[in-house]
PDB file of C-alpha atoms in Angstrom:
ATOM      1  CA  ASP A   1      22.606 -53.758  60.314  1.00 62.00           C
ATOM      2  CA  GLY A   2      24.968 -53.690  57.137  1.00 67.00           C
ATOM      3  CA  GLY A   3      26.991 -50.865  56.310  1.00 91.00           C
ATOM      4  CA  ILE A   4      30.339 -49.402  55.951  1.00 94.00           C
ATOM      5  CA  THR A   5      32.663 -48.222  58.881  1.00 94.00           C
ATOM      6  CA  GLN A   6      35.573 -45.971  59.039  1.00 95.00           C
ATOM      7  CA  SER A   7      37.478 -45.246  61.519  1.00 89.00           C
ATOM      8  CA  PRO A   8      38.567 -42.928  63.231  1.00 90.00           C
ATOM      9  CA  LYS A   9      36.135 -40.188  62.673  1.00 91.00           C
ATOM     10  CA  TYR A  10      38.891 -37.587  63.294  1.00 92.00           C
ATOM     11  CA  LEU A  11      43.080 -38.307  62.763  1.00 93.00           C
ATOM     12  CA  PHE A  12      45.846 -36.102  63.241  1.00 92.00           C
ATOM     13  CA  ARG A  13      49.422 -37.135  62.107  1.00 91.00           C
ATOM     14  CA  LYS A  14      52.677 -35.270  62.085  1.00 90.00           C
ATOM     15  CA  GLU A  15      54.051 -34.595  59.021  1.00 88.00           C
ATOM     16  CA  GLY A  16      56.519 -37.361  57.906  1.00 88.00           C
ATOM     17  CA  GLN A  17      54.442 -40.216  59.650  1.00 90.00           C
ATOM     18  CA  ASN A  18      52.743 -43.341  57.680  1.00 93.00           C
ATOM     19  CA  VAL A  19      48.804 -43.471  58.747  1.00 94.00           C
ATOM     20  CA  THR A  20      46.699 -45.857  57.815  1.00 95.00           C
ATOM     21  CA  LEU A  21      42.787 -45.449  57.601  1.00 96.00           C
ATOM     22  CA  SER A  22      40.477 -48.392  58.178  1.00 96.00           C
ATOM     23  CA  CYS A  23      37.480 -48.969  56.095  1.00 97.00           C
ATOM     24  CA  GLU A  24      35.216 -52.424  56.520  1.00 97.00           C
ATOM     25  CA  GLN A  25      31.667 -53.375  55.225  1.00 96.00           C
ATOM     26  CA  ASN A  26      29.592 -56.443  55.889  1.00 95.00           C
ATOM     27  CA  LEU A  27      27.261 -55.951  52.578  1.00 92.00           C
ATOM     28  CA  ASN A  28      29.045 -58.512  50.439  1.00 91.00           C
ATOM     29  CA  HIS A  29      30.169 -55.978  48.088  1.00 91.00           C
ATOM     30  CA  ASP A  30      32.627 -56.815  45.723  1.00 89.00           C
ATOM     31  CA  ALA A  31      34.087 -53.359  45.364  1.00 89.00           C
ATOM     32  CA  MET A  32      35.692 -51.075  47.496  1.00 92.00           C
ATOM     33  CA  TYR A  33      36.801 -47.770  46.565  1.00 92.00           C
ATOM     34  CA  TRP A  34      38.679 -44.593  48.119  1.00 94.00           C
ATOM     35  CA  TYR A  35      37.982 -41.102  47.257  1.00 94.00           C
ATOM     36  CA  ARG A  36      39.395 -38.093  48.635  1.00 94.00           C
ATOM     37  CA  GLN A  37      37.750 -34.803  49.205  1.00 90.00           C
ATOM     38  CA  ASP A  38      39.157 -31.350  49.376  1.00 88.00           C
ATOM     39  CA  PRO A  39      36.846 -28.098  49.388  1.00 80.00           C
ATOM     40  CA  GLY A  40      35.188 -27.098  46.450  1.00 75.00           C
ATOM     41  CA  GLN A  41      36.341 -30.098  44.397  1.00 78.00           C
ATOM     42  CA  GLY A  42      34.450 -33.324  43.560  1.00 82.00           C
ATOM     43  CA  LEU A  43      35.497 -36.417  45.165  1.00 88.00           C
ATOM     44  CA  ARG A  44      38.720 -37.801  43.632  1.00 90.00           C
ATOM     45  CA  LEU A  45      39.317 -41.604  43.453  1.00 89.00           C
ATOM     46  CA  ILE A  46      42.463 -42.654  44.862  1.00 94.00           C
ATOM     47  CA  TYR A  47      42.278 -46.372  44.653  1.00 93.00           C
ATOM     48  CA  TYR A  48      39.723 -48.941  43.890  1.00 90.00           C
ATOM     49  CA  SER A  49      39.431 -52.964  44.071  1.00 91.00           C
ATOM     50  CA  GLN A  50      37.039 -55.031  42.329  1.00 87.00           C
ATOM     51  CA  ILE A  51      38.054 -58.473  43.776  1.00 88.00           C
ATOM     52  CA  VAL A  52      39.838 -59.554  46.648  1.00 92.00           C
ATOM     53  CA  ASN A  53      43.925 -59.347  46.352  1.00 94.00           C
ATOM     54  CA  ASP A  54      43.405 -57.250  43.261  1.00 90.00           C
ATOM     55  CA  PHE A  55      43.415 -53.375  43.424  1.00 92.00           C
ATOM     56  CA  GLN A  56      43.969 -50.427  40.765  1.00 89.00           C
ATOM     57  CA  LYS A  57      45.463 -46.773  41.076  1.00 91.00           C
ATOM     58  CA  GLY A  58      42.621 -43.907  40.500  1.00 88.00           C
ATOM     59  CA  ASP A  59      43.354 -40.752  39.306  1.00 86.00           C
ATOM     60  CA  ILE A  60      45.657 -39.527  42.662  1.00 92.00           C
ATOM     61  CA  ALA A  61      47.449 -42.797  43.881  1.00 94.00           C
ATOM     62  CA  GLU A  62      50.502 -41.323  44.133  1.00 95.00           C
ATOM     63  CA  GLY A  63      51.443 -40.940  47.943  1.00 96.00           C
ATOM     64  CA  TYR A  64      48.880 -43.717  48.572  1.00 97.00           C
ATOM     65  CA  SER A  65      48.654 -47.518  48.889  1.00 97.00           C
ATOM     66  CA  VAL A  66      46.229 -50.247  49.767  1.00 97.00           C
ATOM     67  CA  SER A  67      45.853 -53.884  50.415  1.00 97.00           C
ATOM     68  CA  ARG A  68      42.589 -55.707  50.027  1.00 96.00           C
ATOM     69  CA  GLU A  69      43.367 -59.152  51.912  1.00 97.00           C
ATOM     70  CA  LYS A  70      39.518 -59.571  52.884  1.00 96.00           C
ATOM     71  CA  LYS A  71      36.428 -59.172  50.995  1.00 95.00           C
ATOM     72  CA  GLU A  72      35.126 -56.916  54.165  1.00 96.00           C
ATOM     73  CA  SER A  73      38.098 -54.367  54.199  1.00 97.00           C
ATOM     74  CA  PHE A  74      40.285 -52.074  52.470  1.00 97.00           C
ATOM     75  CA  PRO A  75      42.681 -50.232  54.461  1.00 97.00           C
ATOM     76  CA  LEU A  76      44.129 -46.967  52.984  1.00 97.00           C
ATOM     77  CA  THR A  77      47.658 -46.090  53.925  1.00 97.00           C
ATOM     78  CA  VAL A  78      48.706 -42.191  53.637  1.00 95.00           C
ATOM     79  CA  THR A  79      52.461 -42.382  52.980  1.00 93.00           C
ATOM     80  CA  SER A  80      54.870 -39.375  54.120  1.00 88.00           C
ATOM     81  CA  ALA A  81      55.465 -39.240  50.039  1.00 87.00           C
ATOM     82  CA  GLN A  82      51.936 -37.476  49.827  1.00 89.00           C
ATOM     83  CA  LYS A  83      52.489 -33.877  49.796  1.00 88.00           C
ATOM     84  CA  ASN A  84      49.236 -32.942  50.656  1.00 90.00           C
ATOM     85  CA  PRO A  85      47.419 -35.451  52.822  1.00 92.00           C
ATOM     86  CA  THR A  86      45.042 -33.238  54.925  1.00 94.00           C
ATOM     87  CA  ALA A  87      41.836 -34.091  53.514  1.00 94.00           C
ATOM     88  CA  PHE A  88      38.495 -35.998  54.270  1.00 93.00           C
ATOM     89  CA  TYR A  89      38.726 -39.596  53.156  1.00 96.00           C
ATOM     90  CA  LEU A  90      35.684 -41.198  51.827  1.00 95.00           C
ATOM     91  CA  CYS A  91      35.207 -45.114  51.474  1.00 95.00           C
ATOM     92  CA  ALA A  92      32.664 -46.847  49.158  1.00 93.00           C
ATOM     93  CA  SER A  93      31.670 -49.856  48.069  1.00 92.00           C
ATOM     94  CA  SER A  94      29.539 -51.301  45.456  1.00 88.00           C
ATOM     95  CA  TYR A  95      27.824 -54.882  44.289  1.00 80.00           C
ATOM     96  CA  LEU A  96      27.650 -55.020  41.129  1.00 63.00           C
ATOM     97  CA  VAL A  97      28.983 -52.753  38.009  1.00 56.00           C
ATOM     98  CA  TYR A  98      26.203 -49.869  37.426  1.00 50.00           C
ATOM     99  CA  ASN A  99      25.170 -50.211  41.102  1.00 65.00           C
ATOM    100  CA  GLU A 100      25.383 -47.111  43.190  1.00 81.00           C
ATOM    101  CA  GLN A 101      28.079 -46.666  45.569  1.00 86.00           C
ATOM    102  CA  PHE A 102      27.460 -46.856  49.206  1.00 89.00           C
ATOM    103  CA  PHE A 103      29.481 -44.404  51.546  1.00 92.00           C
ATOM    104  CA  GLY A 104      31.359 -44.383  54.717  1.00 94.00           C
ATOM    105  CA  PRO A 105      31.204 -41.690  57.252  1.00 92.00           C
ATOM    106  CA  GLY A 106      34.465 -40.751  56.123  1.00 94.00           C
ATOM    107  CA  THR A 107      37.643 -39.946  58.025  1.00 95.00           C
ATOM    108  CA  ARG A 108      39.068 -36.260  58.208  1.00 93.00           C
ATOM    109  CA  LEU A 109      43.064 -36.452  58.146  1.00 94.00           C
ATOM    110  CA  THR A 110      45.141 -33.758  59.478  1.00 93.00           C
ATOM    111  CA  VAL A 111      48.298 -33.611  59.161  1.00 90.00           C
ATOM    112  CA  LEU A 112      50.488 -31.418  61.780  1.00 87.00           C
TER     113      LEU A 112
ATOM    114  CA  ASP B   1      39.985 -30.182  33.209  1.00 67.00           C
ATOM    115  CA  GLN B   2      36.775 -31.390  35.108  1.00 77.00           C
ATOM    116  CA  GLN B   3      34.920 -33.810  33.313  1.00 89.00           C
ATOM    117  CA  VAL B   4      31.509 -33.271  35.621  1.00 92.00           C
ATOM    118  CA  LYS B   5      30.759 -29.850  36.469  1.00 94.00           C
ATOM    119  CA  GLN B   6      28.536 -28.015  38.828  1.00 95.00           C
ATOM    120  CA  ASN B   7      28.544 -24.479  37.750  1.00 91.00           C
ATOM    121  CA  SER B   8      26.846 -23.344  41.020  1.00 94.00           C
ATOM    122  CA  PRO B   9      28.330 -23.354  44.385  1.00 93.00           C
ATOM    123  CA  SER B  10      25.250 -22.969  46.321  1.00 95.00           C
ATOM    124  CA  LEU B  11      21.735 -22.273  45.882  1.00 97.00           C
ATOM    125  CA  SER B  12      19.063 -21.003  48.189  1.00 97.00           C
ATOM    126  CA  VAL B  13      15.222 -22.081  47.619  1.00 98.00           C
ATOM    127  CA  GLN B  14      12.227 -21.417  49.798  1.00 98.00           C
ATOM    128  CA  GLU B  15      10.641 -24.276  51.781  1.00 97.00           C
ATOM    129  CA  GLY B  16       7.790 -25.958  49.494  1.00 97.00           C
ATOM    130  CA  ARG B  17       9.280 -24.490  45.926  1.00 97.00           C
ATOM    131  CA  ILE B  18      11.175 -26.253  43.563  1.00 98.00           C
ATOM    132  CA  SER B  19      14.752 -26.769  43.488  1.00 98.00           C
ATOM    133  CA  ILE B  20      16.398 -27.434  40.496  1.00 98.00           C
ATOM    134  CA  LEU B  21      20.247 -28.653  40.787  1.00 98.00           C
ATOM    135  CA  ASN B  22      22.456 -28.535  37.284  1.00 98.00           C
ATOM    136  CA  CYS B  23      25.285 -30.844  36.071  1.00 97.00           C
ATOM    137  CA  ASP B  24      27.328 -30.622  32.585  1.00 97.00           C
ATOM    138  CA  TYR B  25      29.782 -32.945  31.704  1.00 96.00           C
ATOM    139  CA  THR B  26      32.040 -32.960  28.660  1.00 94.00           C
ATOM    140  CA  ASN B  27      32.885 -36.520  27.754  1.00 90.00           C
ATOM    141  CA  SER B  28      30.260 -38.155  25.686  1.00 90.00           C
ATOM    142  CA  MET B  29      31.018 -41.686  26.987  1.00 87.00           C
ATOM    143  CA  PHE B  30      29.314 -41.235  29.917  1.00 88.00           C
ATOM    144  CA  ASP B  31      26.963 -43.962  30.058  1.00 85.00           C
ATOM    145  CA  TYR B  32      25.143 -43.563  33.843  1.00 86.00           C
ATOM    146  CA  PHE B  33      24.591 -40.925  35.872  1.00 91.00           C
ATOM    147  CA  LEU B  34      23.883 -40.581  39.660  1.00 91.00           C
ATOM    148  CA  TRP B  35      23.011 -37.700  42.232  1.00 95.00           C
ATOM    149  CA  TYR B  36      24.236 -38.202  45.751  1.00 95.00           C
ATOM    150  CA  LYS B  37      23.573 -35.989  48.821  1.00 96.00           C
ATOM    151  CA  LYS B  38      25.939 -35.451  51.585  1.00 92.00           C
ATOM    152  CA  TYR B  39      25.465 -33.851  55.118  1.00 91.00           C
ATOM    153  CA  PRO B  40      28.216 -32.287  56.939  1.00 84.00           C
ATOM    154  CA  ALA B  41      30.332 -34.921  58.556  1.00 76.00           C
ATOM    155  CA  GLU B  42      28.969 -37.887  56.840  1.00 83.00           C
ATOM    156  CA  GLY B  43      29.511 -39.922  53.467  1.00 88.00           C
ATOM    157  CA  PRO B  44      27.240 -38.844  50.467  1.00 91.00           C
ATOM    158  CA  THR B  45      24.354 -41.082  50.098  1.00 92.00           C
ATOM    159  CA  PHE B  46      22.634 -42.111  46.976  1.00 91.00           C
ATOM    160  CA  LEU B  47      19.593 -40.374  45.592  1.00 95.00           C
ATOM    161  CA  ILE B  48      18.616 -40.884  42.416  1.00 94.00           C
ATOM    162  CA  SER B  49      20.281 -42.561  39.145  1.00 91.00           C
ATOM    163  CA  ILE B  50      19.914 -42.583  35.329  1.00 92.00           C
ATOM    164  CA  SER B  51      20.762 -44.585  32.484  1.00 88.00           C
ATOM    165  CA  SER B  52      21.927 -42.799  29.347  1.00 87.00           C
ATOM    166  CA  ILE B  53      18.950 -44.979  27.532  1.00 89.00           C
ATOM    167  CA  LYS B  54      16.567 -42.630  29.226  1.00 91.00           C
ATOM    168  CA  ASP B  55      15.706 -38.998  29.876  1.00 94.00           C
ATOM    169  CA  LYS B  56      13.815 -38.858  32.683  1.00 97.00           C
ATOM    170  CA  ASN B  57      13.430 -40.717  36.194  1.00 96.00           C
ATOM    171  CA  GLU B  58      11.422 -40.164  39.035  1.00 97.00           C
ATOM    172  CA  ASP B  59      11.394 -40.914  42.642  1.00 96.00           C
ATOM    173  CA  GLY B  60       9.133 -39.606  45.018  1.00 97.00           C
ATOM    174  CA  ARG B  61       9.952 -35.979  45.125  1.00 97.00           C
ATOM    175  CA  PHE B  62      13.047 -36.209  43.199  1.00 98.00           C
ATOM    176  CA  THR B  63      13.269 -36.377  39.413  1.00 98.00           C
ATOM    177  CA  VAL B  64      16.453 -36.359  37.258  1.00 98.00           C
ATOM    178  CA  PHE B  65      16.494 -35.263  33.913  1.00 98.00           C
ATOM    179  CA  LEU B  66      19.074 -35.925  31.403  1.00 97.00           C
ATOM    180  CA  ASN B  67      19.921 -34.173  27.941  1.00 96.00           C
ATOM    181  CA  LYS B  68      22.461 -36.496  26.271  1.00 94.00           C
ATOM    182  CA  SER B  69      22.748 -33.738  23.038  1.00 95.00           C
ATOM    183  CA  ALA B  70      23.559 -30.686  25.379  1.00 96.00           C
ATOM    184  CA  LYS B  71      25.424 -33.076  27.785  1.00 96.00           C
ATOM    185  CA  HIS B  72      23.245 -31.738  30.507  1.00 97.00           C
ATOM    186  CA  LEU B  73      21.202 -33.431  33.450  1.00 97.00           C
ATOM    187  CA  SER B  74      19.360 -31.748  36.238  1.00 98.00           C
ATOM    188  CA  LEU B  75      17.854 -32.641  39.616  1.00 98.00           C
ATOM    189  CA  HIS B  76      14.283 -31.345  40.642  1.00 98.00           C
ATOM    190  CA  ILE B  77      13.241 -31.851  44.069  1.00 98.00           C
ATOM    191  CA  VAL B  78       9.430 -30.720  44.665  1.00 97.00           C
ATOM    192  CA  PRO B  79       8.401 -30.022  46.920  1.00 98.00           C
ATOM    193  CA  SER B  80      11.580 -28.700  48.502  1.00 98.00           C
ATOM    194  CA  GLN B  81      11.974 -29.188  52.485  1.00 97.00           C
ATOM    195  CA  PRO B  82      14.402 -27.909  54.899  1.00 96.00           C
ATOM    196  CA  GLY B  83      15.580 -31.688  55.482  1.00 96.00           C
ATOM    197  CA  ASP B  84      16.769 -31.490  51.465  1.00 97.00           C
ATOM    198  CA  SER B  85      19.798 -28.761  52.779  1.00 97.00           C
ATOM    199  CA  ALA B  86      22.707 -30.784  51.894  1.00 96.00           C
ATOM    200  CA  VAL B  87      25.261 -30.683  49.377  1.00 95.00           C
ATOM    201  CA  TYR B  88      24.337 -32.478  45.762  1.00 97.00           C
ATOM    202  CA  PHE B  89      27.221 -34.295  43.756  1.00 95.00           C
ATOM    203  CA  CYS B  90      26.562 -35.268  40.441  1.00 95.00           C
ATOM    204  CA  ALA B  91      28.327 -38.673  39.368  1.00 92.00           C
ATOM    205  CA  ALA B  92      29.348 -39.984  35.995  1.00 90.00           C
ATOM    206  CA  SER B  93      30.456 -43.201  35.050  1.00 85.00           C
ATOM    207  CA  LEU B  94      32.658 -44.217  32.471  1.00 72.00           C
ATOM    208  CA  ASN B  95      33.867 -47.536  31.237  1.00 60.00           C
ATOM    209  CA  ARG B  96      37.308 -47.513  32.445  1.00 48.00           C
ATOM    210  CA  ASP B  97      38.508 -50.961  31.638  1.00 47.00           C
ATOM    211  CA  ASN B  98      37.210 -54.334  31.658  1.00 41.00           C
ATOM    212  CA  TYR B  99      36.612 -54.290  35.516  1.00 46.00           C
ATOM    213  CA  GLY B 100      33.584 -52.106  35.237  1.00 46.00           C
ATOM    214  CA  GLN B 101      32.553 -48.832  36.280  1.00 53.00           C
ATOM    215  CA  ASN B 102      33.662 -46.142  37.884  1.00 70.00           C
ATOM    216  CA  PHE B 103      32.530 -42.723  39.052  1.00 81.00           C
ATOM    217  CA  VAL B 104      33.615 -39.138  38.032  1.00 86.00           C
ATOM    218  CA  PHE B 105      32.046 -36.523  40.741  1.00 90.00           C
ATOM    219  CA  GLY B 106      31.783 -32.804  39.977  1.00 92.00           C
ATOM    220  CA  PRO B 107      32.169 -30.233  42.545  1.00 91.00           C
ATOM    221  CA  GLY B 108      28.853 -30.304  44.201  1.00 94.00           C
ATOM    222  CA  THR B 109      26.101 -27.356  44.630  1.00 96.00           C
ATOM    223  CA  ARG B 110      25.273 -26.509  48.425  1.00 96.00           C
ATOM    224  CA  LEU B 111      21.393 -26.503  48.962  1.00 97.00           C
ATOM    225  CA  SER B 112      19.482 -24.532  51.290  1.00 97.00           C
ATOM    226  CA  VAL B 113      16.366 -24.568  51.921  1.00 97.00           C
ATOM    227  CA  LEU B 114      14.740 -21.676  53.682  1.00 96.00           C
ATOM    228  CA  PRO B 115      11.646 -22.025  55.857  1.00 91.00           C
TER     229      PRO B 115
END
């Protein structure tokens, strides 16, 4: 079955540690995205990538880093520079512009 | 300042009746709009979309209406079912650069359909 997977579903880290969230898709989509969701707010774009080996900052990229070495994978690293890392993180992908984005199940990150 | 607003954080509707979810936007450059549905602890799933060249799009029980002059769109669900209970996000796309479209999401409206 085609889809987007994110792992793990729940993640706990100590303050000051970097953590990498996984996102894999087998939909053959060119574009991939990372969003963050906080209570009472819409999804906010962290980073996006339209093609392999290229990515662009979204609205709230500070404290985050990404890579796109393979079409199927778009991992997100939450660095210690991110001031409020506790949130629900969603990965998405899309095939062409103007098409809807397909979302993974999300990873809830809690920094203690 | 939010570019996409959903002013009702929650809505309760009786099963079988119509649910109307509203969305307002501020940027007249938005040209494509979508509705997503999200269950707890899951990613959003695409529901229905509308291009700015249209004012209505239907898909089964779901209809989206777009009023460009008012910068307003709404999602109608008729008849509402208990399984429709979820958070609904409105999203708008803006041509950010030559790479293509990216979406701006509203804060969501939690719909509860009561049996």
